[in-house]
Amino acid sequence: MPAQTLAQKLLAAAAGRDAVRVGEIVTCKVDLAMFHDSSGPRRLQPMLEELGTGLWDRSRIVLVMDHYVPESDDESRRIVRIARDWAREQALPHVYDSMGICHVVVPEHGHVRPGMFCVGGDSHSPTGGAFGAYMFGVGSTEMLGVVTSGEIWMRVPDTLMMHWRGRLRPGVMAKDMMLHMIGLHGMNGGRYQAVEFCGEAVRALSMQERMTLSNMSAELGAQAGLIAPDRTTAQYLRQAGAPEPDTARWQSDPDAPAQWHEFDADSLPPYVAAPHSPANAAPVQAYADTAVQVAYIGACTGAKLDDLRAAAQVLRGRRVAPGVSLLVAPASQRDQARAQDEGVLPALVEAGATVLPTTCGACSGYGGSIPDGANVISTTARNFKGRMGAASARVYLASPCTVAASALAGRIADPREVLS
């Protein structure tokens, strides 16, 4: 059998094959379909009614209410009501209402596991690749086909191997790794390809840090962002109540054909992406002394428990600068509760943070928390004009450590200076 990358092995399994070739078109059986209140019922329900068909397998569908909650206006109430009513009508067994962001809540409950083939109704669905699953985002029409048939066709992609040597230094996080790669390769650097993150530095990351890498493979233009499962994966899934995974099977063969790119974690500085693209990325010093009025710690790339811990390490015992609004929107209720119990959330509040609901919030332009004309430093994944609401806001992307340090300084700042 020819040597196969992890992406090829996952697609071969989904297609019921021993192996697949790059460029081959295959039909894959879907193990899990995930969508949320914005992408799901309000779009799927009328199409399903028009077709006069039902769902292929309710047990393989997960619905998360995370975009339009808490409902702040009539339109939000309408959209969420559609989702809740449809979930009841369909008797969906896996519904997570106002419990956090889908890309965090779904793994928390053990739904994504090594070897699975999954689709999501959101562009950041590649987050599931951190668990050794093939997961990617689809639009509503493609999702309609999935939820009625349980299948989708795929073109087997090339694989880009992002190999990271060494270890990250204090104050440097997975977000910095990602911004560095996007700055080098651009937002189309992995177009129509699968990206696999590997090497000593990747293996040293926690699951939540790995999730940040896989999540933002979307910003590289890749279809999927994969990390081969290991003991760290197994431990996380065990705590999530999932079955013991087969980690040995889901590894790229050493001689599988792929494009290799080498990176050094030891020498990586904190990175910042300037408006209005994640590809405008450079070491933090390139934007030093840029004044900020809002520091936002939120979203699936920046407000998981590990992110909140990192921010608290910078902020503990200190106060944010006058004139800076520090906003913290934990990624899930579970992570918020743990952060509260550990003293992480109290440390952030004592530093001057305002805690927002555990939803997508300002990352998707909801909530009205970003004022017109503000300079914002944010842990979110994207900084397109108007992405966080106010079109006149200028959004800089950074890690939770860098956002916290910048909140203290009132300007974009290097967290290593605080931590040292």
Short mmCIF file of C-alpha atoms in Angstrom, two decimals:
data_model
loop_
_atom_site.label_atom_id
_atom_site.label_comp_id
_atom_site.label_asym_id
_atom_site.label_seq_id
_atom_site.Cartn_x
_atom_site.Cartn_y
_atom_site.Cartn_z
CA MET A 1 0.00 0.00 0.00
CA PRO A 2 1.38 3.46 -0.84
CA ALA A 3 2.52 5.74 1.98
CA GLN A 4 -0.33 7.95 3.16
CA THR A 5 -0.56 11.24 5.01
CA LEU A 6 -2.94 11.57 7.95
CA ALA A 7 -5.35 13.45 5.68
CA GLN A 8 -5.32 10.58 3.17
CA LYS A 9 -5.84 7.97 5.89
CA LEU A 10 -8.84 9.85 7.29
CA LEU A 11 -10.44 10.29 3.88
CA ALA A 12 -9.74 6.70 2.91
CA ALA A 13 -11.48 5.47 6.06
CA ALA A 14 -14.47 7.75 5.42
CA ALA A 15 -14.67 6.47 1.83
CA GLY A 16 -14.40 2.81 2.88
CA ARG A 17 -11.06 2.43 1.13
CA ASP A 18 -7.60 1.19 2.12
CA ALA A 19 -5.89 4.17 0.48
CA VAL A 20 -6.63 7.23 -1.66
CA ARG A 21 -4.55 9.28 -4.09
CA VAL A 22 -4.08 13.05 -4.03
CA GLY A 23 -6.48 14.63 -6.51
CA GLU A 24 -8.87 11.68 -6.47
CA ILE A 25 -12.59 12.36 -5.98
CA VAL A 26 -14.13 10.21 -3.25
CA THR A 27 -17.51 10.02 -1.53
CA CYS A 28 -17.18 10.08 2.24
CA LYS A 29 -19.59 9.01 4.95
CA VAL A 30 -20.02 11.70 7.60
CA ASP A 31 -19.54 10.81 11.27
CA LEU A 32 -20.65 14.18 12.66
CA ALA A 33 -22.43 17.29 11.35
CA MET A 34 -22.27 20.41 13.52
CA PHE A 35 -23.98 23.75 12.99
CA HIS A 36 -25.10 26.71 15.08
CA ASP A 37 -28.02 29.11 15.38
CA SER A 38 -26.68 31.36 12.62
CA SER A 39 -25.78 28.69 10.05
CA GLY A 40 -28.26 25.95 10.88
CA PRO A 41 -32.03 25.70 11.37
CA ARG A 42 -33.06 29.07 9.97
CA ARG A 43 -31.42 28.08 6.66
CA LEU A 44 -31.90 24.30 6.71
CA GLN A 45 -35.50 24.12 7.87
CA PRO A 46 -37.12 25.76 4.80
CA MET A 47 -34.96 23.72 2.41
CA LEU A 48 -35.81 20.46 4.19
CA GLU A 49 -39.50 21.33 4.08
CA GLU A 50 -39.28 22.09 0.36
CA LEU A 51 -37.58 18.76 -0.27
CA GLY A 52 -40.04 16.94 1.95
CA THR A 53 -37.30 14.86 3.52
CA GLY A 54 -35.96 14.25 7.00
CA LEU A 55 -32.59 13.93 8.71
CA TRP A 56 -30.33 10.98 7.99
CA ASP A 57 -29.19 10.37 11.59
CA ARG A 58 -30.11 12.67 14.49
CA SER A 59 -27.49 11.06 16.74
CA ARG A 60 -24.74 12.40 14.47
CA ILE A 61 -25.98 16.01 14.49
CA VAL A 62 -24.89 18.64 17.02
CA LEU A 63 -26.59 22.04 17.30
CA VAL A 64 -25.01 24.87 19.29
CA MET A 65 -26.64 28.22 20.08
CA ASP A 66 -23.68 30.60 20.31
CA HIS A 67 -23.99 33.47 17.81
CA TYR A 68 -27.27 35.27 18.58
CA VAL A 69 -27.37 34.58 22.31
CA PRO A 70 -28.07 36.23 24.64
CA GLU A 71 -30.82 37.67 22.44
CA SER A 72 -30.57 41.45 22.35
CA ASP A 73 -33.18 42.41 19.74
CA ASP A 74 -36.20 41.08 17.85
CA GLU A 75 -34.12 39.61 15.02
CA SER A 76 -31.91 37.70 17.44
CA ARG A 77 -34.96 36.41 19.29
CA ARG A 78 -36.49 35.27 15.99
CA ILE A 79 -33.36 33.38 14.88
CA VAL A 80 -32.83 31.67 18.22
CA ARG A 81 -36.52 30.77 18.49
CA ILE A 82 -36.33 29.05 15.09
CA ALA A 83 -33.33 27.02 16.27
CA ARG A 84 -34.91 26.01 19.57
CA ASP A 85 -38.28 25.11 18.05
CA TRP A 86 -36.64 23.08 15.28
CA ALA A 87 -34.43 21.23 17.75
CA ARG A 88 -37.53 20.22 19.73
CA GLU A 89 -39.47 19.21 16.62
CA GLN A 90 -36.58 17.05 15.42
CA ALA A 91 -35.89 15.66 18.90
CA LEU A 92 -32.18 16.35 18.47
CA PRO A 93 -30.23 14.63 21.26
CA HIS A 94 -27.17 16.92 21.15
CA VAL A 95 -28.17 20.57 21.64
CA TYR A 96 -26.00 23.05 23.54
CA ASP A 97 -27.91 26.26 24.17
CA SER A 98 -25.92 29.27 25.41
CA MET A 99 -23.17 27.04 26.81
CA GLY A 100 -20.32 28.54 24.83
CA ILE A 101 -18.78 28.69 21.37
CA CYS A 102 -19.40 25.66 19.16
CA HIS A 103 -15.72 24.99 18.38
CA VAL A 104 -15.03 24.69 22.12
CA VAL A 105 -18.27 23.14 23.39
CA VAL A 106 -18.35 20.29 20.85
CA PRO A 107 -14.88 18.92 21.81
CA GLU A 108 -15.63 19.50 25.51
CA HIS A 109 -18.39 16.92 25.23
CA GLY A 110 -16.24 14.36 23.41
CA HIS A 111 -18.00 14.60 20.06
CA VAL A 112 -14.82 14.86 17.94
CA ARG A 113 -12.34 11.99 18.12
CA PRO A 114 -9.39 10.58 16.15
CA GLY A 115 -10.34 8.93 12.88
CA MET A 116 -13.65 10.76 12.45
CA PHE A 117 -14.83 12.60 9.34
CA CYS A 118 -16.83 15.69 10.31
CA VAL A 119 -18.37 18.75 8.71
CA GLY A 120 -19.36 22.01 10.36
CA GLY A 121 -21.55 24.90 9.34
CA ASP A 122 -18.86 27.42 10.20
CA SER A 123 -15.58 28.38 8.57
CA HIS A 124 -13.59 27.64 11.74
CA SER A 125 -14.75 24.03 11.87
CA PRO A 126 -11.17 22.84 11.14
CA THR A 127 -10.73 23.15 14.93
CA GLY A 128 -11.71 19.46 15.03
CA GLY A 129 -8.46 18.59 13.27
CA ALA A 130 -6.63 19.13 16.56
CA PHE A 131 -8.09 15.76 17.63
CA GLY A 132 -6.89 13.81 14.62
CA ALA A 133 -10.26 14.10 12.87
CA TYR A 134 -10.86 15.43 9.36
CA MET A 135 -13.20 18.40 9.93
CA PHE A 136 -13.94 21.35 7.70
CA GLY A 137 -16.56 24.02 7.09
CA VAL A 138 -19.37 23.85 4.54
CA GLY A 139 -22.15 26.19 3.41
CA SER A 140 -25.86 25.66 3.95
CA THR A 141 -26.47 23.93 0.60
CA GLU A 142 -23.69 21.41 1.22
CA MET A 143 -24.93 20.92 4.79
CA LEU A 144 -28.40 20.18 3.40
CA GLY A 145 -26.92 17.32 1.39
CA VAL A 146 -25.05 16.04 4.43
CA VAL A 147 -28.00 16.05 6.85
CA THR A 148 -30.25 14.29 4.33
CA SER A 149 -27.79 11.73 2.97
CA GLY A 150 -24.96 11.44 5.49
CA GLU A 151 -22.43 11.76 2.67
CA ILE A 152 -20.35 14.36 0.84
CA TRP A 153 -17.85 14.12 -2.00
CA MET A 154 -14.27 15.26 -1.58
CA ARG A 155 -11.18 15.91 -3.64
CA VAL A 156 -8.24 14.36 -1.79
CA PRO A 157 -5.92 17.28 -0.97
CA ASP A 158 -2.18 17.72 -0.89
CA THR A 159 -0.73 18.08 2.59
CA LEU A 160 1.43 20.93 3.87
CA MET A 161 3.56 19.77 6.83
CA MET A 162 4.22 22.66 9.22
CA HIS A 163 7.09 21.25 11.29
CA TRP A 164 7.97 23.17 14.47
CA ARG A 165 11.27 22.49 16.23
CA GLY A 166 12.08 23.46 19.83
CA ARG A 167 9.75 24.87 22.48
CA LEU A 168 7.85 28.14 22.85
CA ARG A 169 9.30 30.63 25.31
CA PRO A 170 7.24 32.18 28.15
CA GLY A 171 4.86 34.81 26.77
CA VAL A 172 4.68 33.13 23.34
CA MET A 173 1.64 31.03 22.41
CA ALA A 174 0.07 29.00 19.62
CA LYS A 175 -1.58 32.18 18.35
CA ASP A 176 1.90 33.60 17.69
CA MET A 177 2.85 30.46 15.77
CA MET A 178 -0.26 30.84 13.66
CA LEU A 179 0.17 34.53 12.92
CA HIS A 180 3.79 33.87 11.93
CA MET A 181 2.71 31.17 9.46
CA ILE A 182 -0.09 33.32 8.01
CA GLY A 183 2.29 36.25 7.67
CA LEU A 184 4.71 34.07 5.69
CA HIS A 185 2.26 32.14 3.53
CA GLY A 186 -0.70 34.51 3.26
CA MET A 187 -4.39 33.72 3.56
CA ASN A 188 -4.34 31.48 0.48
CA GLY A 189 -1.16 29.65 1.45
CA GLY A 190 -2.93 26.35 2.03
CA ARG A 191 -5.71 26.67 -0.53
CA TYR A 192 -7.41 23.36 -1.37
CA GLN A 193 -4.87 21.64 0.86
CA ALA A 194 -4.77 20.00 4.26
CA VAL A 195 -2.27 21.40 6.73
CA GLU A 196 -0.69 19.14 9.35
CA PHE A 197 1.07 20.73 12.31
CA CYS A 198 3.85 18.57 13.71
CA GLY A 199 7.16 18.59 15.54
CA GLU A 200 8.37 18.88 19.11
CA ALA A 201 6.82 22.29 19.72
CA VAL A 202 3.38 21.11 18.57
CA ARG A 203 3.54 17.95 20.68
CA ALA A 204 4.36 20.10 23.72
CA LEU A 205 1.15 22.12 23.33
CA SER A 206 -1.97 21.50 25.39
CA MET A 207 -5.12 20.42 23.55
CA GLN A 208 -6.59 23.91 23.77
CA GLU A 209 -3.46 25.43 22.27
CA ARG A 210 -3.56 22.83 19.50
CA MET A 211 -7.17 23.81 18.87
CA THR A 212 -6.01 27.36 18.18
CA LEU A 213 -3.62 26.11 15.48
CA SER A 214 -6.24 23.94 13.79
CA ASN A 215 -8.91 26.63 14.07
CA MET A 216 -6.83 29.25 12.29
CA SER A 217 -5.79 26.93 9.48
CA ALA A 218 -8.88 28.52 7.92
CA GLU A 219 -6.94 31.80 7.84
CA LEU A 220 -4.19 29.99 5.91
CA GLY A 221 -6.81 29.06 3.34
CA ALA A 222 -6.53 25.34 4.16
CA GLN A 223 -9.52 23.03 4.16
CA ALA A 224 -8.36 21.13 7.25
CA GLY A 225 -5.80 21.70 9.99
CA LEU A 226 -4.64 18.38 11.40
CA ILE A 227 -2.58 17.29 14.39
CA ALA A 228 -1.83 13.60 14.87
CA PRO A 229 -3.35 12.31 18.12
CA ASP A 230 -1.16 11.28 21.04
CA ARG A 231 -1.28 10.87 24.82
CA THR A 232 -2.33 14.50 25.26
CA THR A 233 -5.28 13.88 22.96
CA ALA A 234 -6.24 10.68 24.75
CA GLN A 235 -6.11 12.35 28.17
CA TYR A 236 -8.34 15.23 27.05
CA LEU A 237 -10.90 12.86 25.51
CA ARG A 238 -10.86 10.66 28.59
CA GLN A 239 -11.81 13.69 30.69
CA ALA A 240 -14.53 14.54 28.14
CA GLY A 241 -16.06 11.10 28.61
CA ALA A 242 -15.20 9.85 25.13
CA PRO A 243 -14.16 6.27 24.35
CA GLU A 244 -10.43 5.50 24.49
CA PRO A 245 -9.09 6.59 21.08
CA ASP A 246 -6.87 4.61 18.71
CA THR A 247 -4.00 7.10 18.46
CA ALA A 248 -1.46 4.79 16.80
CA ARG A 249 -3.50 4.33 13.62
CA TRP A 250 -3.93 8.01 12.82
CA GLN A 251 -0.37 9.09 12.02
CA SER A 252 1.14 10.19 8.71
CA ASP A 253 3.52 7.64 7.24
CA PRO A 254 7.11 8.99 7.47
CA ASP A 255 7.63 8.77 3.71
CA ALA A 256 4.19 10.05 2.65
CA PRO A 257 4.39 12.76 -0.05
CA ALA A 258 3.92 16.25 1.42
CA GLN A 259 5.30 19.78 1.21
CA TRP A 260 7.46 20.44 4.27
CA HIS A 261 7.99 23.81 5.94
CA GLU A 262 10.34 24.23 8.91
CA PHE A 263 9.88 26.63 11.85
CA ASP A 264 11.80 27.30 15.06
CA ALA A 265 9.70 27.78 18.19
CA ASP A 266 12.71 28.71 20.34
CA SER A 267 13.33 31.96 18.48
CA LEU A 268 9.69 32.92 17.83
CA PRO A 269 8.67 36.30 19.29
CA PRO A 270 5.11 37.35 20.02
CA TYR A 271 3.30 38.33 16.81
CA VAL A 272 0.65 40.91 15.97
CA ALA A 273 -1.50 41.19 12.83
CA ALA A 274 -2.41 44.76 11.87
CA PRO A 275 -5.68 45.86 10.24
CA HIS A 276 -7.33 44.62 8.17
CA SER A 277 -5.96 41.11 7.56
CA PRO A 278 -4.45 38.28 9.62
CA ALA A 279 -1.72 38.20 6.97
CA ASN A 280 -0.48 41.65 8.09
CA ALA A 281 1.52 39.86 10.74
CA ALA A 282 4.88 40.85 12.16
CA PRO A 283 6.78 40.62 15.46
CA VAL A 284 5.16 42.67 18.22
CA GLN A 285 7.90 45.30 18.09
CA ALA A 286 6.74 46.34 14.62
CA TYR A 287 3.58 47.76 16.20
CA ALA A 288 4.99 48.81 19.58
CA ASP A 289 3.57 52.02 21.01
CA THR A 290 0.39 51.80 18.93
CA ALA A 291 -2.26 53.11 21.34
CA VAL A 292 -5.23 50.84 22.12
CA GLN A 293 -8.57 51.73 23.64
CA VAL A 294 -10.06 48.21 23.78
CA ALA A 295 -8.39 44.93 24.71
CA TYR A 296 -10.62 41.96 23.89
CA ILE A 297 -9.97 38.46 25.24
CA GLY A 298 -12.62 36.32 23.61
CA ALA A 299 -13.50 33.90 20.80
CA CYS A 300 -12.62 30.27 20.13
CA THR A 301 -9.01 31.29 19.43
CA GLY A 302 -8.47 33.34 22.55
CA ALA A 303 -10.70 32.70 25.55
CA LYS A 304 -10.43 29.01 26.38
CA LEU A 305 -9.26 28.12 29.87
CA ASP A 306 -5.59 28.01 28.86
CA ASP A 307 -5.98 31.43 27.22
CA LEU A 308 -7.56 32.89 30.34
CA ARG A 309 -4.78 31.40 32.47
CA ALA A 310 -2.15 32.97 30.22
CA ALA A 311 -3.79 36.38 30.40
CA ALA A 312 -4.11 36.14 34.18
CA GLN A 313 -0.41 35.34 34.47
CA VAL A 314 0.30 38.72 32.87
CA LEU A 315 -2.44 40.70 34.64
CA ARG A 316 -2.40 39.27 38.16
CA GLY A 317 -1.68 41.96 40.75
CA ARG A 318 -1.75 44.74 38.14
CA ARG A 319 -4.34 47.18 36.73
CA VAL A 320 -5.18 48.01 33.15
CA ALA A 321 -4.12 51.43 31.92
CA PRO A 322 -6.52 54.37 32.27
CA GLY A 323 -8.69 54.74 29.19
CA VAL A 324 -8.45 51.06 28.22
CA SER A 325 -11.52 48.84 28.27
CA LEU A 326 -10.55 45.21 28.94
CA LEU A 327 -13.33 42.85 27.85
CA VAL A 328 -13.25 39.12 28.60
CA ALA A 329 -15.75 36.71 27.01
CA PRO A 330 -14.87 33.14 28.11
CA ALA A 331 -15.24 30.57 25.34
CA SER A 332 -17.52 28.24 27.32
CA GLN A 333 -19.41 28.09 30.58
CA ARG A 334 -17.30 25.11 31.60
CA ASP A 335 -14.07 27.04 31.10
CA GLN A 336 -15.53 30.08 32.85
CA ALA A 337 -16.47 27.99 35.89
CA ARG A 338 -13.02 26.42 36.06
CA ALA A 339 -11.39 29.83 35.65
CA GLN A 340 -13.51 31.10 38.53
CA ASP A 341 -12.60 28.16 40.76
CA GLU A 342 -8.87 28.52 40.00
CA GLY A 343 -8.82 32.23 40.79
CA VAL A 344 -8.10 33.06 37.16
CA LEU A 345 -11.31 34.98 36.49
CA PRO A 346 -11.10 36.92 39.79
CA ALA A 347 -7.55 37.97 38.84
CA LEU A 348 -8.80 39.31 35.52
CA VAL A 349 -11.67 41.19 37.17
CA GLU A 350 -9.37 42.67 39.83
CA ALA A 351 -7.16 43.92 37.00
CA GLY A 352 -10.15 45.81 35.58
CA ALA A 353 -11.77 43.34 33.19
CA THR A 354 -15.47 43.32 32.35
CA VAL A 355 -16.75 39.77 31.88
CA LEU A 356 -19.10 39.25 28.93
CA PRO A 357 -21.34 36.25 28.07
CA THR A 358 -19.78 32.99 26.88
CA THR A 359 -20.73 33.46 23.22
CA CYS A 360 -19.17 34.46 19.90
CA GLY A 361 -20.01 38.06 20.80
CA ALA A 362 -17.83 40.78 19.34
CA CYS A 363 -15.79 38.28 17.29
CA SER A 364 -18.77 38.01 14.97
CA GLY A 365 -19.82 41.63 15.34
CA TYR A 366 -22.56 41.02 17.92
CA GLY A 367 -23.00 42.64 21.29
CA GLY A 368 -22.10 46.25 20.47
CA SER A 369 -19.03 46.22 22.72
CA ILE A 370 -16.58 47.73 20.20
CA PRO A 371 -16.94 51.52 19.86
CA ASP A 372 -16.55 53.48 16.63
CA GLY A 373 -13.01 54.53 15.79
CA ALA A 374 -11.35 52.46 18.49
CA ASN A 375 -7.98 50.75 18.21
CA VAL A 376 -8.67 47.20 19.40
CA ILE A 377 -6.17 44.50 20.27
CA SER A 378 -7.98 41.20 20.17
CA THR A 379 -7.50 37.46 20.57
CA THR A 380 -10.00 36.78 17.76
CA ALA A 381 -9.10 35.01 14.50
CA ARG A 382 -9.99 37.75 12.03
CA ASN A 383 -9.62 41.50 11.80
CA PHE A 384 -11.41 42.35 8.54
CA LYS A 385 -13.00 45.79 8.43
CA GLY A 386 -16.31 45.65 10.29
CA ARG A 387 -15.73 42.10 11.50
CA MET A 388 -16.10 43.11 15.16
CA GLY A 389 -19.01 45.44 14.50
CA ALA A 390 -17.85 49.03 14.05
CA ALA A 391 -16.46 49.46 10.53
CA SER A 392 -14.32 52.35 11.75
CA ALA A 393 -12.56 50.24 14.40
CA ARG A 394 -9.00 49.12 13.71
CA VAL A 395 -8.42 45.60 15.01
CA TYR A 396 -4.99 44.14 15.79
CA LEU A 397 -4.80 40.39 16.40
CA ALA A 398 -2.57 38.90 19.07
CA SER A 399 -2.29 36.18 21.68
CA PRO A 400 -3.97 36.44 25.11
CA CYS A 401 -0.56 37.24 26.64
CA THR A 402 0.04 40.12 24.24
CA VAL A 403 -3.51 41.45 24.61
CA ALA A 404 -3.13 41.42 28.40
CA ALA A 405 0.24 43.18 28.29
CA SER A 406 -1.18 45.78 25.91
CA ALA A 407 -4.12 46.41 28.25
CA LEU A 408 -1.65 47.18 31.02
CA ALA A 409 0.44 49.52 28.88
CA GLY A 410 -2.38 51.24 26.96
CA ARG A 411 -0.44 50.44 23.82
CA ILE A 412 0.65 47.32 21.95
CA ALA A 413 3.27 45.76 24.20
CA ASP A 414 5.51 42.71 24.44
CA PRO A 415 4.26 40.36 27.21
CA ARG A 416 7.81 39.09 27.77
CA GLU A 417 8.65 42.47 29.31
CA VAL A 418 5.92 41.98 31.91
CA LEU A 419 6.65 38.33 32.60
CA SER A 420 10.36 38.92 33.05
#
